[in-house]
Short mmCIF file of C-alpha atoms in Angstrom, two decimals:
data_model
loop_
_atom_site.label_atom_id
_atom_site.label_comp_id
_atom_site.label_asym_id
_atom_site.label_seq_id
_atom_site.Cartn_x
_atom_site.Cartn_y
_atom_site.Cartn_z
CA MET A 1 6.03 11.67 -13.31
CA ASP A 2 3.15 13.83 -11.92
CA LYS A 3 3.28 15.02 -8.23
CA THR A 4 3.72 12.29 -6.02
CA CYS A 5 3.27 10.98 -2.23
CA ILE A 6 3.80 8.47 -0.54
CA ILE A 7 1.77 7.68 2.60
CA TYR A 8 2.34 4.50 5.31
CA GLY A 9 0.82 3.38 8.40
CA SER A 10 3.92 1.57 10.69
CA SER A 11 4.16 -0.28 13.79
CA THR A 12 7.74 -1.78 13.57
CA GLY A 13 9.13 0.54 11.28
CA THR A 14 8.83 -2.65 8.60
CA CYS A 15 6.48 -0.53 6.67
CA GLN A 16 8.30 2.88 6.63
CA ALA A 17 11.31 1.35 5.12
CA ILE A 18 9.76 -0.18 2.58
CA ALA A 19 7.65 3.23 1.35
CA GLU A 20 11.00 4.71 2.02
CA LYS A 21 12.15 2.43 -0.71
CA ILE A 22 10.02 2.26 -2.94
CA ALA A 23 10.48 7.16 -2.69
CA GLY A 24 14.14 6.43 -3.55
CA LYS A 25 13.84 4.29 -6.47
CA LEU A 26 10.37 6.65 -7.83
CA GLY A 27 13.04 9.59 -6.58
CA VAL A 28 10.60 11.29 -4.79
CA GLY A 29 11.25 13.45 -1.93
CA SER A 30 11.11 12.31 1.62
CA ALA A 31 8.82 16.15 2.19
CA ASP A 32 6.51 14.10 -0.43
CA VAL A 33 6.37 10.64 2.05
CA TYR A 34 3.86 10.68 5.19
CA ASP A 35 3.36 8.33 8.10
CA VAL A 36 -0.71 8.19 8.02
CA ALA A 37 -0.58 9.40 10.94
CA ASN A 38 0.59 13.29 10.66
CA ILE A 39 -2.03 13.80 7.67
CA SER A 40 -5.38 15.43 6.38
CA ALA A 41 -7.55 15.84 3.67
CA GLU A 42 -5.08 18.74 2.22
CA THR A 43 -2.31 17.06 2.64
CA VAL A 44 -3.32 14.51 -0.33
CA GLY A 45 -5.10 17.97 -2.24
CA GLY A 46 -1.74 18.91 -4.01
CA TYR A 47 -1.02 15.34 -5.22
CA ALA A 48 -1.89 13.63 -8.40
CA ASN A 49 -1.07 10.59 -7.52
CA LEU A 50 -1.31 8.46 -3.79
CA LEU A 51 1.19 5.41 -3.41
CA LEU A 52 -0.48 4.30 -0.03
CA GLY A 53 0.56 1.78 2.09
CA THR A 54 -0.07 -0.59 5.13
CA SER A 55 1.14 -3.74 7.60
CA THR A 56 -1.85 -5.89 8.36
CA TRP A 57 -1.87 -6.80 11.74
CA GLY A 58 -4.28 -9.86 14.26
CA ALA A 59 -7.01 -11.09 12.15
CA GLY A 60 -6.47 -8.77 9.08
CA GLU A 61 -6.57 -5.62 9.99
CA LEU A 62 -5.06 -2.19 9.52
CA GLN A 63 -2.03 -0.85 10.93
CA ASP A 64 -3.47 0.92 14.00
CA ASP A 65 -2.99 4.82 12.61
CA TRP A 66 -4.66 4.01 8.95
CA TYR A 67 -8.43 4.11 11.00
CA ASP A 68 -8.58 7.34 11.29
CA GLY A 69 -6.55 7.83 7.82
CA LEU A 70 -8.86 6.29 5.96
CA GLU A 71 -11.29 8.20 7.75
CA LYS A 72 -9.53 11.45 6.60
CA LEU A 73 -8.70 10.48 2.50
CA LYS A 74 -12.94 9.52 2.24
CA GLY A 75 -13.03 12.82 3.15
CA ALA A 76 -10.26 14.39 0.84
CA ASP A 77 -11.06 14.82 -3.06
CA LEU A 78 -9.67 12.16 -4.89
CA GLN A 79 -11.49 12.35 -7.78
CA GLY A 80 -9.45 12.31 -11.28
CA LYS A 81 -6.16 10.89 -8.39
CA THR A 82 -4.53 8.09 -9.84
CA VAL A 83 -3.35 5.28 -6.58
CA ALA A 84 -1.94 2.48 -5.86
CA LEU A 85 -1.02 0.06 -3.35
CA PHE A 86 1.29 -1.69 -1.40
CA GLY A 87 0.64 -3.99 2.00
CA CYS A 88 3.45 -5.82 4.09
CA GLY A 89 1.91 -9.10 5.67
CA ASP A 90 3.37 -12.54 7.06
CA SER A 91 2.25 -15.09 5.05
CA GLU A 92 3.59 -17.73 7.23
CA SER A 93 2.27 -17.46 10.20
CA TYR A 94 -1.11 -15.12 8.99
CA GLY A 95 -1.56 -17.12 5.55
CA ASP A 96 -5.25 -16.61 6.06
CA THR A 97 -4.87 -13.09 6.33
CA PHE A 98 -2.25 -11.84 4.25
CA CYS A 99 -1.92 -8.15 3.23
CA SER A 100 -5.80 -7.72 4.10
CA ALA A 101 -4.94 -4.64 5.16
CA MET A 102 -4.39 -3.67 1.86
CA GLY A 103 -8.10 -4.59 0.95
CA GLU A 104 -9.19 -2.45 3.52
CA ILE A 105 -8.27 0.68 2.07
CA TYR A 106 -9.22 -0.56 -1.56
CA ASP A 107 -12.68 -0.86 -0.33
CA GLY A 108 -12.47 2.36 2.04
CA LEU A 109 -11.45 4.37 -1.22
CA LYS A 110 -12.65 2.39 -4.27
CA ASP A 111 -15.75 4.57 -4.23
CA SER A 112 -13.63 8.14 -4.61
CA GLY A 113 -13.84 8.67 -8.41
CA ALA A 114 -9.60 7.28 -8.11
CA LYS A 115 -7.89 5.21 -10.73
CA PHE A 116 -6.16 2.16 -8.91
CA VAL A 117 -3.42 0.73 -10.43
CA GLY A 118 -0.76 -1.65 -9.57
CA ALA A 119 -2.42 -5.00 -9.70
CA VAL A 120 -0.46 -8.05 -8.60
CA PRO A 121 -0.91 -11.25 -10.07
CA THR A 122 -0.92 -14.01 -6.47
CA ASP A 123 1.37 -16.23 -9.01
CA GLY A 124 4.42 -16.23 -6.59
CA TYR A 125 2.81 -15.90 -3.62
CA THR A 126 2.02 -18.55 0.07
CA PHE A 127 -0.68 -17.82 1.52
CA ASP A 128 -3.98 -19.01 1.58
CA ASP A 129 -6.21 -15.98 1.95
CA SER A 130 -6.38 -12.31 1.54
CA ALA A 131 -9.16 -9.45 1.97
CA ALA A 132 -6.85 -7.65 -0.56
CA VAL A 133 -7.23 -10.36 -3.85
CA VAL A 134 -9.85 -8.72 -5.76
CA ASP A 135 -10.62 -10.63 -9.04
CA GLY A 136 -7.42 -13.29 -8.73
CA GLN A 137 -4.59 -10.14 -8.14
CA PHE A 138 -3.79 -8.16 -4.91
CA VAL A 139 -4.84 -4.99 -5.45
CA GLY A 140 -1.74 -3.88 -4.85
CA LEU A 141 1.92 -5.24 -3.85
CA ALA A 142 1.91 -7.29 -1.36
CA LEU A 143 4.81 -7.49 0.34
CA ASP A 144 5.96 -10.74 3.05
CA ASP A 145 9.63 -9.65 3.89
CA VAL A 146 9.41 -11.26 7.42
CA ASN A 147 9.93 -15.22 5.86
CA GLU A 148 10.49 -13.83 1.72
CA ASP A 149 13.06 -10.86 2.25
CA ASP A 150 14.51 -12.03 -0.85
CA LYS A 151 12.11 -11.05 -2.82
CA THR A 152 10.90 -7.75 -1.70
CA ASP A 153 13.71 -6.10 -4.21
CA GLU A 154 12.59 -7.96 -7.23
CA ARG A 155 8.57 -7.62 -6.14
CA ILE A 156 9.25 -3.70 -5.54
CA GLY A 157 11.04 -3.33 -8.98
CA ALA A 158 8.49 -5.44 -10.87
CA TRP A 159 5.28 -3.32 -9.27
CA ILE A 160 7.77 0.60 -10.04
CA GLU A 161 7.97 -0.97 -13.80
CA ALA A 162 4.10 -1.84 -14.05
CA ILE A 163 3.09 1.30 -12.49
CA LYS A 164 4.98 4.63 -13.32
CA GLY A 165 3.57 4.60 -16.30
CA SER A 166 0.62 5.77 -14.88
CA LEU A 167 1.78 8.10 -12.92
#
């Protein structure tokens, strides 16, 4: 596996805990796990792989720290890097915008020259709509650790198996 970092935005700690769980399963050290509030364009320069995670707020918005973080990543040279996305949402209370913030990150970076991996079929998810669904699949790993926490570990494991050959 090439040098990999995990960057997350978390307001309540859920997305941070997911990022740390993914890091543990991939063997990514804690020094390579970043809160998006603390990154710069230079931070990502030394990494071949970026795993980016956000929670979704309000009517499908990014976690607050991601607004500046996304601008920093847009200013970074992502050409040739591999990007995998993961998102946390609430499919029951916000089924019409489930994990939509993950779609905002994808939209912001899809023309960056990075290669995106880790799309996940929507089968087995209960939601009404999501900006993170492109061509019938989530652009990354969608998690509902509020209502479907019993599925989180299995979904993370399957996603890691799907992406690790690309990292």
